[in-house]
XYZ file of N, CA and C in Angstrom:
492
model
N -26.531 4.904 -12.248
C -25.720 4.915 -11.031
C -25.221 3.506 -10.751
N -23.995 3.396 -10.342
C -23.371 2.104 -10.085
C -23.948 1.455 -8.835
N -24.001 0.129 -8.836
C -24.486 -0.602 -7.671
C -23.456 -0.521 -6.549
N -23.884 -0.851 -5.336
C -22.962 -0.864 -4.198
C -21.824 -1.854 -4.445
N -22.152 -3.001 -5.005
C -21.119 -4.002 -5.283
C -20.107 -3.461 -6.292
N -20.583 -2.752 -7.308
C -19.681 -2.176 -8.317
C -18.791 -1.103 -7.697
N -19.353 -0.272 -6.818
C -18.551 0.754 -6.141
C -17.480 0.100 -5.274
N -17.881 -0.944 -4.567
C -16.927 -1.638 -3.700
C -15.810 -2.278 -4.528
N -16.166 -2.933 -5.638
C -15.143 -3.536 -6.505
C -14.198 -2.469 -7.051
N -14.760 -1.322 -7.452
C -13.931 -0.233 -7.965
C -12.922 0.216 -6.913
N -13.384 0.420 -5.686
C -12.485 0.893 -4.630
C -11.426 -0.155 -4.283
N -11.808 -1.417 -4.252
C -10.830 -2.465 -3.962
C -9.750 -2.504 -5.040
N -10.155 -2.377 -6.308
C -9.179 -2.367 -7.400
C -8.302 -1.116 -7.322
N -8.907 0.003 -6.988
C -8.154 1.249 -6.864
C -7.099 1.124 -5.761
N -7.485 0.585 -4.615
C -6.537 0.410 -3.514
C -5.405 -0.530 -3.910
N -5.740 -1.573 -4.630
C -4.716 -2.501 -5.107
C -3.728 -1.763 -6.011
N -4.245 -0.887 -6.867
C -3.392 -0.167 -7.815
C -2.465 0.847 -7.139
N -2.893 1.442 -6.040
C -2.047 2.450 -5.388
C -1.180 1.872 -4.275
N -1.361 0.610 -3.960
C -0.624 0.001 -2.846
C 0.888 0.095 -3.034
N 1.357 -0.103 -4.249
C 2.789 -0.054 -4.504
C 3.359 1.330 -4.204
N 2.616 2.381 -4.564
C 3.082 3.741 -4.296
C 3.187 3.999 -2.801
N 2.213 3.532 -2.049
C 2.255 3.733 -0.595
C 3.390 2.933 0.037
N 3.581 1.704 -0.443
C 4.635 0.858 0.113
C 6.008 1.491 -0.086
N 6.252 2.052 -1.256
C 7.580 2.572 -1.571
C 7.733 4.048 -1.218
N 6.879 4.558 -0.358
C 6.953 5.972 0.009
C 7.968 6.247 1.127
N 8.332 5.221 1.882
C 9.307 5.404 2.956
C 9.778 4.058 3.487
N 10.689 4.087 4.420
C 11.269 2.880 4.986
C 10.376 2.367 6.113
N 9.312 1.703 5.755
C 8.346 1.219 6.738
C 8.926 0.058 7.534
N 8.481 -0.062 8.768
C 8.854 -1.175 9.642
C 7.611 -2.004 9.933
N 7.810 -3.283 10.211
C 6.703 -4.153 10.598
C 6.074 -3.575 11.863
N 4.786 -3.419 11.859
C 4.130 -2.798 13.012
C 4.130 -3.695 14.241
N 4.478 -4.959 14.074
C 4.472 -5.879 15.201
C 5.869 -6.140 15.767
N 6.860 -6.367 14.897
C 8.198 -6.718 15.386
C 9.263 -5.666 15.073
N 8.913 -4.668 14.294
C 9.800 -3.542 13.931
C 10.936 -3.906 12.970
N 10.913 -5.121 12.377
C 11.867 -5.441 11.312
C 11.479 -4.637 10.078
N 12.369 -4.570 9.095
C 12.040 -3.888 7.843
C 10.837 -4.579 7.194
N 9.859 -3.792 6.783
C 8.656 -4.345 6.164
C 8.924 -4.719 4.713
N 8.372 -5.841 4.314
C 8.456 -6.286 2.931
C 7.068 -6.348 2.294
N 6.038 -6.362 3.092
C 4.690 -6.485 2.548
C 3.782 -5.424 3.151
N 2.792 -5.037 2.384
C 1.809 -4.061 2.819
C 0.430 -4.678 2.668
N -0.326 -4.705 3.741
C -1.665 -5.294 3.731
C -2.667 -4.183 4.000
N -3.658 -4.077 3.145
C -4.704 -3.061 3.279
C -5.970 -3.705 3.814
N -6.556 -3.076 4.816
C -7.878 -3.465 5.312
C -8.752 -2.229 5.197
N -10.012 -2.440 4.874
C -10.879 -1.277 4.689
C -12.258 -1.525 5.277
N -12.885 -0.435 5.639
C -14.290 -0.436 6.041
C -14.946 0.635 5.178
N -16.052 0.291 4.557
C -16.650 1.252 3.634
C -18.132 1.457 3.921
N -18.565 2.656 3.574
C -19.956 3.051 3.685
C -20.343 3.668 2.346
N -20.489 2.818 1.335
C -20.744 3.275 -0.026
C -22.166 3.787 -0.214
N -23.057 3.480 0.715
C -24.449 3.924 0.597
C -24.624 5.390 1.015
N -23.635 5.949 1.687
C -23.728 7.342 2.134
C -23.451 8.296 0.971
N -23.868 9.515 1.144
C -23.586 10.535 0.140
C -22.812 11.661 0.815
N -21.559 11.873 0.516
C -20.755 11.081 -0.412
C -20.329 9.761 0.219
N -19.994 8.768 -0.618
C -19.529 7.481 -0.076
C -18.246 7.681 0.721
N -18.041 6.815 1.705
C -16.843 6.929 2.539
C -16.158 5.573 2.661
N -14.845 5.644 2.802
C -14.060 4.437 3.021
C -12.889 4.796 3.926
N -12.663 3.955 4.912
C -11.515 4.105 5.792
C -10.576 2.948 5.485
N -9.321 3.271 5.253
C -8.323 2.246 4.937
C -7.298 2.182 6.051
N -6.988 0.986 6.431
C -5.936 0.746 7.403
C -4.818 0.037 6.657
N -3.640 0.614 6.673
C -2.503 0.053 5.951
C -1.555 -0.551 6.979
N -1.308 -1.824 6.822
C -0.445 -2.551 7.751
C 0.830 -2.951 7.032
N 1.942 -2.491 7.534
C 3.242 -2.869 7.002
C 3.746 -4.018 7.858
N 4.156 -5.085 7.186
C 4.489 -6.306 7.908
C 5.703 -6.978 7.280
N 6.463 -7.672 8.108
C 7.680 -8.328 7.608
C 7.351 -9.615 6.858
N 6.408 -10.416 7.360
C 6.040 -11.672 6.709
C 4.551 -11.914 6.905
N 3.827 -11.776 5.839
C 2.369 -11.863 5.854
C 1.863 -13.292 6.021
N 2.644 -14.272 5.640
C 2.149 -15.642 5.573
C 2.565 -16.542 6.729
N 3.560 -16.156 7.500
C 4.081 -17.064 8.523
C 4.390 -16.328 9.818
N 4.427 -17.083 10.892
C 4.966 -16.582 12.151
C 4.031 -15.720 12.983
N 4.634 -15.175 14.025
C 3.896 -14.404 15.018
C 3.273 -13.139 14.433
N 3.976 -12.469 13.527
C 3.426 -11.242 12.924
C 2.182 -11.561 12.092
N 2.221 -12.681 11.382
C 1.050 -13.124 10.619
C -0.131 -13.382 11.560
N 0.125 -14.047 12.667
C -0.943 -14.356 13.627
C -1.544 -13.077 14.213
N -0.701 -12.101 14.518
C -1.195 -10.832 15.056
C -2.028 -10.083 14.021
N -1.608 -10.116 12.766
C -2.378 -9.461 11.709
C -3.729 -10.148 11.516
N -3.755 -11.469 11.551
C -5.010 -12.205 11.412
C -5.967 -11.864 12.561
N -5.436 -11.753 13.784
C -6.267 -11.385 14.936
C -6.801 -9.962 14.779
N -5.975 -9.069 14.280
C -6.398 -7.690 14.034
C -7.505 -7.637 12.981
N -7.387 -8.468 11.966
C -8.407 -8.550 10.926
C -9.736 -9.034 11.498
N -9.681 -10.030 12.356
C -10.898 -10.533 13.019
C -11.533 -9.430 13.869
N -10.708 -8.712 14.622
C -11.211 -7.621 15.466
C -11.853 -6.520 14.627
N -11.251 -6.201 13.497
C -11.830 -5.183 12.624
C -13.190 -5.637 12.103
N -13.305 -6.914 11.790
C -14.591 -7.446 11.349
C -15.656 -7.297 12.423
N -15.306 -7.591 13.666
C -16.264 -7.426 14.764
C -16.624 -5.959 14.968
N -15.631 -5.068 14.881
C -15.867 -3.644 15.124
C -16.753 -3.005 14.053
N -16.611 -3.457 12.818
C -17.388 -2.862 11.732
C -18.701 -3.587 11.480
N -18.866 -4.766 12.075
C -20.071 -5.544 11.829
C -20.053 -6.228 10.472
N -18.894 -6.252 9.856
C -18.737 -6.884 8.543
C -17.864 -8.113 8.707
N -17.958 -9.036 7.756
C -17.034 -10.169 7.838
C -15.598 -9.674 7.698
N -14.654 -10.393 8.277
C -13.258 -9.974 8.151
C -12.866 -9.839 6.680
N -11.967 -8.913 6.404
C -11.477 -8.731 5.045
C -10.766 -9.988 4.580
N -10.933 -10.304 3.306
C -10.089 -11.338 2.723
C -8.689 -10.735 2.679
N -7.711 -11.485 3.041
C -6.351 -10.969 3.042
C -5.587 -11.600 1.880
N -5.838 -11.094 0.663
C -5.153 -11.683 -0.488
C -3.670 -11.355 -0.463
N -2.913 -12.248 -0.988
C -1.464 -12.048 -1.040
C -1.040 -12.125 -2.490
N -0.381 -11.093 -2.947
C 0.096 -11.099 -4.323
C 1.300 -12.025 -4.439
N 1.605 -12.380 -5.660
C 2.738 -13.257 -5.914
C 4.053 -12.508 -5.688
N 5.042 -13.236 -5.210
C 6.387 -12.668 -5.098
C 6.836 -12.361 -6.522
N 7.388 -11.165 -6.760
C 7.805 -10.810 -8.125
C 8.739 -11.862 -8.735
N 8.617 -12.038 -10.035
C 9.426 -13.026 -10.761
C 10.913 -12.794 -10.504
N 11.624 -13.887 -10.337
C 13.061 -13.805 -10.133
C 13.469 -13.497 -8.702
N 12.514 -13.439 -7.776
C 12.821 -13.127 -6.375
C 12.373 -14.273 -5.487
N 12.972 -14.353 -4.302
C 12.542 -15.357 -3.330
C 11.721 -14.727 -2.215
N 11.723 -13.388 -2.151
C 10.930 -12.677 -1.156
C 10.490 -11.332 -1.731
N 9.567 -10.695 -1.062
C 9.080 -9.389 -1.507
C 10.170 -8.334 -1.333
N 10.147 -7.283 -2.169
C 11.144 -6.214 -2.020
C 10.897 -5.395 -0.750
N 11.952 -4.784 -0.246
C 11.839 -3.913 0.924
C 10.956 -2.707 0.598
N 10.278 -2.212 1.601
C 9.351 -1.102 1.382
C 10.038 0.169 0.916
N 11.241 0.395 1.310
C 11.917 1.646 0.974
C 12.621 1.608 -0.373
N 12.525 0.503 -1.084
C 13.239 0.389 -2.357
C 12.540 1.187 -3.457
N 13.232 1.338 -4.568
C 12.695 2.042 -5.733
C 11.370 1.398 -6.159
N 10.365 2.202 -6.447
C 9.034 1.690 -6.798
C 9.016 0.947 -8.123
N 10.015 1.168 -8.967
C 10.016 0.485 -10.264
C 10.914 -0.753 -10.269
N 12.194 -0.587 -10.003
C 13.103 -1.746 -10.073
C 13.036 -2.602 -8.806
N 12.649 -2.022 -7.691
C 12.447 -2.713 -6.415
C 13.673 -3.470 -5.916
N 14.853 -3.061 -6.332
C 16.066 -3.719 -5.853
C 16.259 -3.370 -4.374
N 16.520 -4.373 -3.552
C 16.691 -4.149 -2.117
C 17.798 -3.150 -1.816
N 18.867 -3.165 -2.619
C 19.973 -2.247 -2.337
C 19.550 -0.787 -2.482
N 18.498 -0.496 -3.230
C 18.044 0.897 -3.332
C 17.398 1.369 -2.034
N 16.962 0.443 -1.199
C 16.344 0.811 0.083
C 17.340 1.469 1.026
N 18.614 1.180 0.836
C 19.638 1.777 1.706
C 20.140 3.112 1.162
N 19.618 3.524 0.014
C 20.041 4.777 -0.613
C 19.061 5.899 -0.280
N 18.729 6.008 0.970
C 17.705 6.962 1.401
C 17.964 8.375 0.889
N 19.182 8.814 0.919
C 19.493 10.176 0.496
C 19.596 10.334 -1.007
N 19.691 9.224 -1.731
C 19.817 9.332 -3.182
C 18.542 8.996 -3.927
N 17.589 8.313 -3.284
C 16.318 8.050 -3.956
C 15.593 9.374 -4.180
N 14.983 9.504 -5.339
C 14.279 10.738 -5.701
C 12.781 10.530 -5.547
N 12.116 11.531 -4.999
C 10.658 11.482 -4.911
C 10.061 11.972 -6.218
N 8.895 11.456 -6.554
C 8.160 11.980 -7.698
C 7.959 13.480 -7.449
N 8.280 14.303 -8.414
C 8.211 15.751 -8.200
C 6.783 16.265 -8.127
N 5.828 15.490 -8.611
C 4.430 15.941 -8.570
C 3.766 15.585 -7.232
N 3.749 14.303 -6.875
C 3.053 13.887 -5.648
C 3.953 13.927 -4.419
N 5.257 13.846 -4.623
C 6.249 13.864 -3.544
C 6.085 12.690 -2.570
N 5.576 11.575 -3.075
C 5.372 10.392 -2.240
C 6.207 9.221 -2.741
N 5.990 8.809 -3.958
C 6.637 7.622 -4.506
C 8.095 7.905 -4.816
N 8.964 6.925 -4.535
C 10.410 7.132 -4.665
C 11.009 6.247 -5.751
N 11.985 6.817 -6.436
C 12.670 6.126 -7.532
C 14.172 6.331 -7.397
N 14.937 5.386 -7.932
C 16.396 5.545 -7.886
C 16.886 6.428 -9.022
N 16.093 6.589 -10.086
C 16.527 7.432 -11.200
C 15.338 7.756 -12.100
N 15.548 8.717 -12.990
C 14.525 9.042 -13.992
C 14.307 7.849 -14.918
N 15.331 7.028 -15.097
C 15.199 5.834 -15.934
C 14.217 4.825 -15.335
N 14.032 4.850 -14.036
C 13.017 4.002 -13.396
C 11.665 4.713 -13.335
N 11.693 6.029 -13.158
C 10.438 6.769 -13.033
C 9.647 6.777 -14.338
N 10.316 7.003 -15.460
C 9.628 7.118 -16.750
C 8.793 5.883 -17.095
N 9.358 4.674 -17.061
C 8.536 3.510 -17.423
C 7.450 3.183 -16.395
N 7.579 3.702 -15.172
C 6.574 3.448 -14.136
C 5.401 4.428 -14.206
N 5.528 5.496 -14.988
C 4.505 6.531 -15.037
C 3.111 6.001 -15.384
N 2.931 5.116 -16.374
C 1.577 4.630 -16.663
C 0.883 4.004 -15.445
N 1.654 3.299 -14.612
C 1.083 2.704 -13.403
C 0.890 3.751 -12.314
N 1.841 4.662 -12.169
C 1.863 5.621 -11.063
C 0.914 6.809 -11.234
N 0.545 7.169 -12.447
C -0.155 8.438 -12.672
C -1.490 8.546 -11.937
N -2.242 7.454 -11.773
C -3.517 7.532 -11.043
C -3.296 7.899 -9.581
N -2.292 7.294 -8.963
C -1.983 7.635 -7.579
C -1.518 9.078 -7.480
N -0.674 9.469 -8.397
C -0.102 10.816 -8.396
C -1.223 11.866 -8.426
N -2.215 11.652 -9.275
C -3.344 12.577 -9.365
C -4.193 12.512 -8.093
N -4.359 11.327 -7.537
C -5.189 11.163 -6.337
C -4.628 11.912 -5.143
N -3.320 12.010 -5.054
C -2.707 12.729 -3.935
C -3.206 14.170 -3.911
N -3.437 14.737 -5.077
C -3.953 16.105 -5.164
C -5.470 16.168 -4.958
N -6.197 15.146 -5.433
C -7.660 15.195 -5.475
C -8.370 14.668 -4.228
N -7.749 13.740 -3.529
C -8.407 13.068 -2.404
C -8.095 13.799 -1.106
N -9.056 13.830 -0.211
C -8.813 14.383 1.119
C -8.209 13.272 1.961
N -6.915 13.393 2.240
C -6.199 12.378 3.004
C -6.171 12.782 4.470
N -6.559 11.841 5.323
C -6.517 12.067 6.763
C -5.591 11.012 7.340
N -4.448 11.417 7.830
C -3.449 10.509 8.361
C -3.496 10.556 9.880
N -3.701 9.417 10.495
C -3.701 9.333 11.960
C -2.499 8.576 12.437
């Protein structure tokens, strides 16, 4: 049986792997200022010692994770979550801006090419026909993204999702 630390590492890696699918599922707005979101920050509280293990994830869509008032509000929320769960605040890692870009792609853009102009093609972006969550501008983008997307796609069917 895996240790608690191993279970926690597995879940953190799993959440990291599915974050892109959740981000590109719709035209998210920053929860603080309502601008178009460019970044998605996951915070979690877990009870891996229970049978079955449980984890609650809070997904925060934000316009700018590193600067300004929205960043400060997210940091305060992270501190509050730490107090509420009795755990230290989550580390808020920030992934690198994709190569060739000066900022993160818009949340509503194609999950593969991530071009900002695809975010405005709401009626033309296609949802994955299996999970009906992740969006692509074409089959030419969906096919090469399948190796990354397939774990999330299967999880949509297997996991009990509770959306509040």
